[in-house]
Amino acid sequence: MRSERCLCTWRALSPTALSALSALSAALSALLSALAVAAALVLGGPAATARGGEPGGDSGSNWGRDSAGVSPPVPAVGRVWPVGSRPSVVRGWEPPATAYGRGHRGVDLTAAPGTPVRTVAPGRVSFAGRVAGRGVVSVELTGTGDPPLRTTYEPVRATVEKGAVVAAGETVGVLEPVGSHCPASCLHWGLRRADTYLDPLSLLPPWLLSRGPSRLLPVTGVPQPKAKPDAAVAVAVAETLALSAGG
């Protein structure tokens, strides 16, 4: 009887009311998805896809160690920074103290919206699309073992497609103005080998990480100092003046 009353109530609703209820349901669903993304960011880093191994991952994934508890080596195959020439690191890689602790699954690099985003090393684009509303590009790096290292950039509007072969320094997208979890605009750069998260900065050789030696720059606009007369010349002039005065 109760089921019949419910069914009758639903049938009695006008099409406008049904449309409003449908819109409300969709809004609640979007809100729950946004809350899930926010929770993932609070726990440390961007949200993950359930499959495909793209950025993020559940907080219980490996952090810098494989299933045997050994830190896998990362070859310094990087040849360029993803953005700029030496961007500031807003937030570094922060492995949590425990499997479910707070942390950060990559590094955040300062960059303005619209900045070209480059792949740091040669490889093949394994993903180019959107995850939880953010643009994401992932590249499997050539010659980095099996499974290969996979580096990820977000939020990025991709200019390449999945399967594309890219060279070190090749542009794979541009930084999007929204979707970043930084206080200001930044690029989130991640690195994984299978389910193991690693520090992306370990891809870069020392000569890229250092700011380089100090160099002296030419100074312009400073007047040249007046030349001082030679001492012998000054003495000769003084003697000449004295003889003239005495004669």
CSV table of C-alpha atoms in Angstrom, one decimal:
chain,number,residue,atom,x,y,z
A,1,MET,CA,0.0,0.0,0.0
A,2,ARG,CA,2.8,2.4,0.9
A,3,SER,CA,4.6,1.6,-2.4
A,4,GLU,CA,1.4,2.4,-4.3
A,5,ARG,CA,1.0,5.7,-2.5
A,6,CYS,CA,4.6,6.6,-3.4
A,7,LEU,CA,4.1,5.7,-7.0
A,8,CYS,CA,0.9,7.8,-7.1
A,9,THR,CA,2.8,10.7,-5.6
A,10,TRP,CA,5.5,10.6,-8.2
A,11,ARG,CA,2.9,10.3,-11.0
A,12,ALA,CA,1.1,13.4,-9.6
A,13,LEU,CA,4.2,15.6,-10.0
A,14,SER,CA,4.2,17.9,-12.9
A,15,PRO,CA,6.9,17.7,-15.6
A,16,THR,CA,8.3,20.9,-14.3
A,17,ALA,CA,8.7,19.5,-10.8
A,18,LEU,CA,10.2,16.3,-12.1
A,19,SER,CA,12.7,18.3,-14.1
A,20,ALA,CA,13.6,20.4,-11.0
A,21,LEU,CA,14.1,17.2,-9.0
A,22,SER,CA,16.3,15.8,-11.7
A,23,ALA,CA,18.4,18.9,-11.8
A,24,LEU,CA,18.7,18.9,-8.0
A,25,SER,CA,19.9,15.3,-8.1
A,26,ALA,CA,22.5,16.1,-10.7
A,27,ALA,CA,23.7,19.1,-8.6
A,28,LEU,CA,24.0,16.9,-5.5
A,29,SER,CA,26.0,14.4,-7.5
A,30,ALA,CA,28.4,17.1,-8.8
A,31,LEU,CA,28.8,18.4,-5.2
A,32,LEU,CA,29.7,15.0,-3.9
A,33,SER,CA,32.3,14.6,-6.7
A,34,ALA,CA,33.8,18.0,-5.8
A,35,LEU,CA,33.9,17.1,-2.1
A,36,ALA,CA,35.7,13.8,-3.1
A,37,VAL,CA,38.3,15.8,-5.1
A,38,ALA,CA,38.8,18.3,-2.2
A,39,ALA,CA,39.3,15.4,0.2
A,40,ALA,CA,41.9,13.9,-2.0
A,41,LEU,CA,43.7,17.2,-2.3
A,42,VAL,CA,43.7,17.6,1.5
A,43,LEU,CA,45.2,14.2,1.9
A,44,GLY,CA,48.0,15.2,-0.5
A,45,GLY,CA,47.9,15.8,-4.2
A,46,PRO,CA,45.5,15.6,-7.0
A,47,ALA,CA,42.6,13.1,-7.2
A,48,ALA,CA,43.1,9.8,-9.0
A,49,THR,CA,41.3,7.8,-11.6
A,50,ALA,CA,40.2,4.4,-10.5
A,51,ARG,CA,42.1,2.8,-13.4
A,52,GLY,CA,44.8,3.7,-15.8
A,53,GLY,CA,47.3,4.8,-13.2
A,54,GLU,CA,47.0,8.5,-14.0
A,55,PRO,CA,47.7,11.3,-11.4
A,56,GLY,CA,46.9,10.8,-7.8
A,57,GLY,CA,45.9,7.4,-6.6
A,58,ASP,CA,44.5,6.4,-3.2
A,59,SER,CA,46.4,7.5,-0.2
A,60,GLY,CA,47.5,3.9,0.5
A,61,SER,CA,49.5,3.6,-2.7
A,62,ASN,CA,53.3,3.1,-2.4
A,63,TRP,CA,55.4,6.3,-1.8
A,64,GLY,CA,58.9,6.0,-3.1
A,65,ARG,CA,59.2,2.2,-2.4
A,66,ASP,CA,58.3,-0.9,-4.3
A,67,SER,CA,56.4,-3.9,-3.0
A,68,ALA,CA,59.6,-5.2,-1.4
A,69,GLY,CA,60.1,-1.9,0.5
A,70,VAL,CA,63.1,-0.9,-1.7
A,71,SER,CA,63.4,2.6,-3.2
A,72,PRO,CA,63.8,2.0,-7.0
A,73,PRO,CA,66.5,4.0,-8.7
A,74,VAL,CA,65.4,6.9,-10.9
A,75,PRO,CA,67.7,7.7,-13.8
A,76,ALA,CA,68.4,11.4,-14.3
A,77,VAL,CA,67.1,11.4,-17.9
A,78,GLY,CA,65.5,14.9,-17.7
A,79,ARG,CA,66.9,17.5,-20.1
A,80,VAL,CA,64.6,20.5,-19.4
A,81,TRP,CA,62.3,21.8,-16.7
A,82,PRO,CA,58.5,21.3,-17.5
A,83,VAL,CA,58.0,25.1,-17.4
A,84,GLY,CA,60.5,28.0,-17.7
A,85,SER,CA,64.2,27.6,-17.2
A,86,ARG,CA,64.4,27.4,-13.4
A,87,PRO,CA,60.9,27.7,-11.9
A,88,SER,CA,60.3,28.1,-8.1
A,89,VAL,CA,59.1,25.0,-6.3
A,90,VAL,CA,56.0,26.1,-4.4
A,91,ARG,CA,55.7,22.7,-2.7
A,92,GLY,CA,58.0,19.7,-2.9
A,93,TRP,CA,57.4,16.0,-2.9
A,94,GLU,CA,56.3,15.0,0.6
A,95,PRO,CA,56.0,11.2,1.2
A,96,PRO,CA,53.8,10.6,4.3
A,97,ALA,CA,55.0,9.0,7.5
A,98,THR,CA,52.4,6.3,7.1
A,99,ALA,CA,50.6,4.7,4.2
A,100,TYR,CA,47.5,6.7,4.9
A,101,GLY,CA,49.1,9.8,6.2
A,102,ARG,CA,49.1,13.3,4.6
A,103,GLY,CA,51.6,14.0,1.9
A,104,HIS,CA,52.1,15.4,-1.6
A,105,ARG,CA,52.3,13.2,-4.7
A,106,GLY,CA,54.6,15.4,-6.8
A,107,VAL,CA,56.0,18.9,-6.9
A,108,ASP,CA,54.3,22.2,-7.7
A,109,LEU,CA,56.2,24.6,-9.9
A,110,THR,CA,55.3,28.3,-10.3
A,111,ALA,CA,54.0,29.2,-13.7
A,112,ALA,CA,51.5,31.6,-15.2
A,113,PRO,CA,48.4,30.4,-17.1
A,114,GLY,CA,49.1,29.8,-20.7
A,115,THR,CA,52.7,28.8,-20.1
A,116,PRO,CA,53.9,26.1,-22.5
A,117,VAL,CA,54.3,22.8,-20.7
A,118,ARG,CA,57.1,20.5,-21.9
A,119,THR,CA,58.0,16.9,-21.4
A,120,VAL,CA,61.3,16.6,-19.5
A,121,ALA,CA,62.5,13.6,-21.3
A,122,PRO,CA,61.6,11.6,-24.5
A,123,GLY,CA,58.7,9.2,-24.4
A,124,ARG,CA,55.2,8.3,-25.5
A,125,VAL,CA,52.0,10.0,-24.4
A,126,SER,CA,50.1,7.5,-22.4
A,127,PHE,CA,47.2,9.8,-21.4
A,128,ALA,CA,45.9,13.1,-22.6
A,129,GLY,CA,42.5,14.2,-21.3
A,130,ARG,CA,40.6,15.3,-18.3
A,131,VAL,CA,40.5,13.8,-14.8
A,132,ALA,CA,38.0,15.2,-12.2
A,133,GLY,CA,37.6,18.4,-14.3
A,134,ARG,CA,41.4,19.0,-14.8
A,135,GLY,CA,43.4,18.6,-17.9
A,136,VAL,CA,46.1,15.9,-17.5
A,137,VAL,CA,49.0,14.8,-19.7
A,138,SER,CA,51.0,11.7,-18.9
A,139,VAL,CA,54.2,10.5,-20.7
A,140,GLU,CA,55.9,7.1,-20.4
A,141,LEU,CA,59.6,7.8,-20.5
A,142,THR,CA,61.7,5.9,-23.0
A,143,GLY,CA,64.5,3.6,-21.7
A,144,THR,CA,63.5,3.8,-18.0
A,145,GLY,CA,62.8,0.1,-17.4
A,146,ASP,CA,59.8,-2.2,-17.2
A,147,PRO,CA,57.4,-0.9,-16.1
A,148,PRO,CA,58.6,2.5,-17.4
A,149,LEU,CA,58.6,5.7,-15.4
A,150,ARG,CA,55.6,7.8,-16.1
A,151,THR,CA,55.6,11.5,-15.5
A,152,THR,CA,52.3,13.6,-15.3
A,153,TYR,CA,51.5,17.2,-15.7
A,154,GLU,CA,48.4,19.1,-14.6
A,155,PRO,CA,46.3,21.2,-15.0
A,156,VAL,CA,47.2,21.2,-18.7
A,157,ARG,CA,45.2,21.7,-21.9
A,158,ALA,CA,46.8,19.0,-24.0
A,159,THR,CA,48.2,19.8,-27.5
A,160,VAL,CA,49.1,16.2,-28.1
A,161,GLU,CA,47.1,13.0,-28.3
A,162,LYS,CA,47.5,9.6,-26.6
A,163,GLY,CA,50.1,7.5,-28.4
A,164,ALA,CA,52.2,10.4,-29.7
A,165,VAL,CA,56.0,10.1,-29.5
A,166,VAL,CA,57.6,13.2,-28.0
A,167,ALA,CA,61.1,14.4,-27.6
A,168,ALA,CA,62.7,16.0,-24.6
A,169,GLY,CA,61.6,19.6,-24.4
A,170,GLU,CA,58.6,19.2,-26.7
A,171,THR,CA,55.5,21.1,-25.8
A,172,VAL,CA,52.6,18.8,-24.7
A,173,GLY,CA,50.1,21.4,-23.6
A,174,VAL,CA,49.6,24.8,-22.0
A,175,LEU,CA,48.9,25.5,-18.3
A,176,GLU,CA,45.2,26.0,-17.6
A,177,PRO,CA,44.1,29.0,-15.6
A,178,VAL,CA,41.9,26.9,-13.3
A,179,GLY,CA,42.0,23.5,-11.6
A,180,SER,CA,45.3,24.0,-9.7
A,181,HIS,CA,45.4,23.2,-6.0
A,182,CYS,CA,48.0,25.9,-5.4
A,183,PRO,CA,47.2,29.3,-3.8
A,184,ALA,CA,48.6,30.8,-7.0
A,185,SER,CA,48.9,29.4,-10.6
A,186,CYS,CA,51.2,26.5,-10.7
A,187,LEU,CA,52.0,23.2,-12.5
A,188,HIS,CA,51.6,20.0,-10.6
A,189,TRP,CA,54.3,17.6,-11.8
A,190,GLY,CA,54.2,13.9,-10.7
A,191,LEU,CA,56.3,10.8,-11.3
A,192,ARG,CA,55.4,7.1,-10.9
A,193,ARG,CA,56.7,3.7,-11.7
A,194,ALA,CA,53.6,1.4,-11.7
A,195,ASP,CA,51.9,2.2,-8.3
A,196,THR,CA,55.0,3.6,-6.7
A,197,TYR,CA,55.2,7.4,-6.4
A,198,LEU,CA,58.6,9.0,-6.8
A,199,ASP,CA,60.2,12.5,-6.5
A,200,PRO,CA,60.0,14.1,-10.0
A,201,LEU,CA,63.0,16.3,-9.2
A,202,SER,CA,65.1,13.1,-9.2
A,203,LEU,CA,64.7,13.0,-13.0
A,204,LEU,CA,66.8,16.2,-13.4
A,205,PRO,CA,70.6,16.1,-13.4
A,206,PRO,CA,72.5,18.4,-11.1
A,207,TRP,CA,73.3,20.9,-13.8
A,208,LEU,CA,69.6,21.5,-14.2
A,209,LEU,CA,68.8,21.6,-10.5
A,210,SER,CA,71.6,24.2,-9.7
A,211,ARG,CA,71.2,27.8,-10.6
A,212,GLY,CA,74.7,27.8,-12.2
A,213,PRO,CA,77.8,29.9,-11.3
A,214,SER,CA,77.6,33.6,-10.8
A,215,ARG,CA,78.5,35.7,-13.8
A,216,LEU,CA,79.7,39.4,-14.0
A,217,LEU,CA,77.6,41.5,-16.2
A,218,PRO,CA,78.8,44.6,-18.1
A,219,VAL,CA,78.1,48.0,-16.4
A,220,THR,CA,76.8,50.7,-18.7
A,221,GLY,CA,76.0,54.4,-18.1
A,222,VAL,CA,78.8,55.1,-15.6
A,223,PRO,CA,81.1,58.0,-16.7
A,224,GLN,CA,84.8,57.1,-17.2
A,225,PRO,CA,87.2,58.5,-14.5
A,226,LYS,CA,89.4,61.4,-15.6
A,227,ALA,CA,93.0,60.4,-16.1
A,228,LYS,CA,95.5,61.7,-13.6
A,229,PRO,CA,98.6,63.5,-14.9
A,230,ASP,CA,101.8,61.5,-14.7
A,231,ALA,CA,104.0,62.7,-11.7
A,232,ALA,CA,107.0,63.4,-13.9
A,233,VAL,CA,104.9,65.5,-16.2
A,234,ALA,CA,103.6,67.4,-13.3
A,235,VAL,CA,107.1,68.1,-12.0
A,236,ALA,CA,108.3,69.3,-15.4
A,237,VAL,CA,105.3,71.7,-15.7
A,238,ALA,CA,106.0,73.1,-12.3
A,239,GLU,CA,109.7,73.7,-13.1
A,240,THR,CA,108.8,75.4,-16.4
A,241,LEU,CA,106.4,77.7,-14.6
A,242,ALA,CA,109.0,78.5,-12.0
A,243,LEU,CA,111.7,79.4,-14.5
A,244,SER,CA,109.3,81.6,-16.4
A,245,ALA,CA,108.4,83.5,-13.3
A,246,GLY,CA,112.1,83.9,-12.4
A,247,GLY,CA,113.2,85.1,-15.8
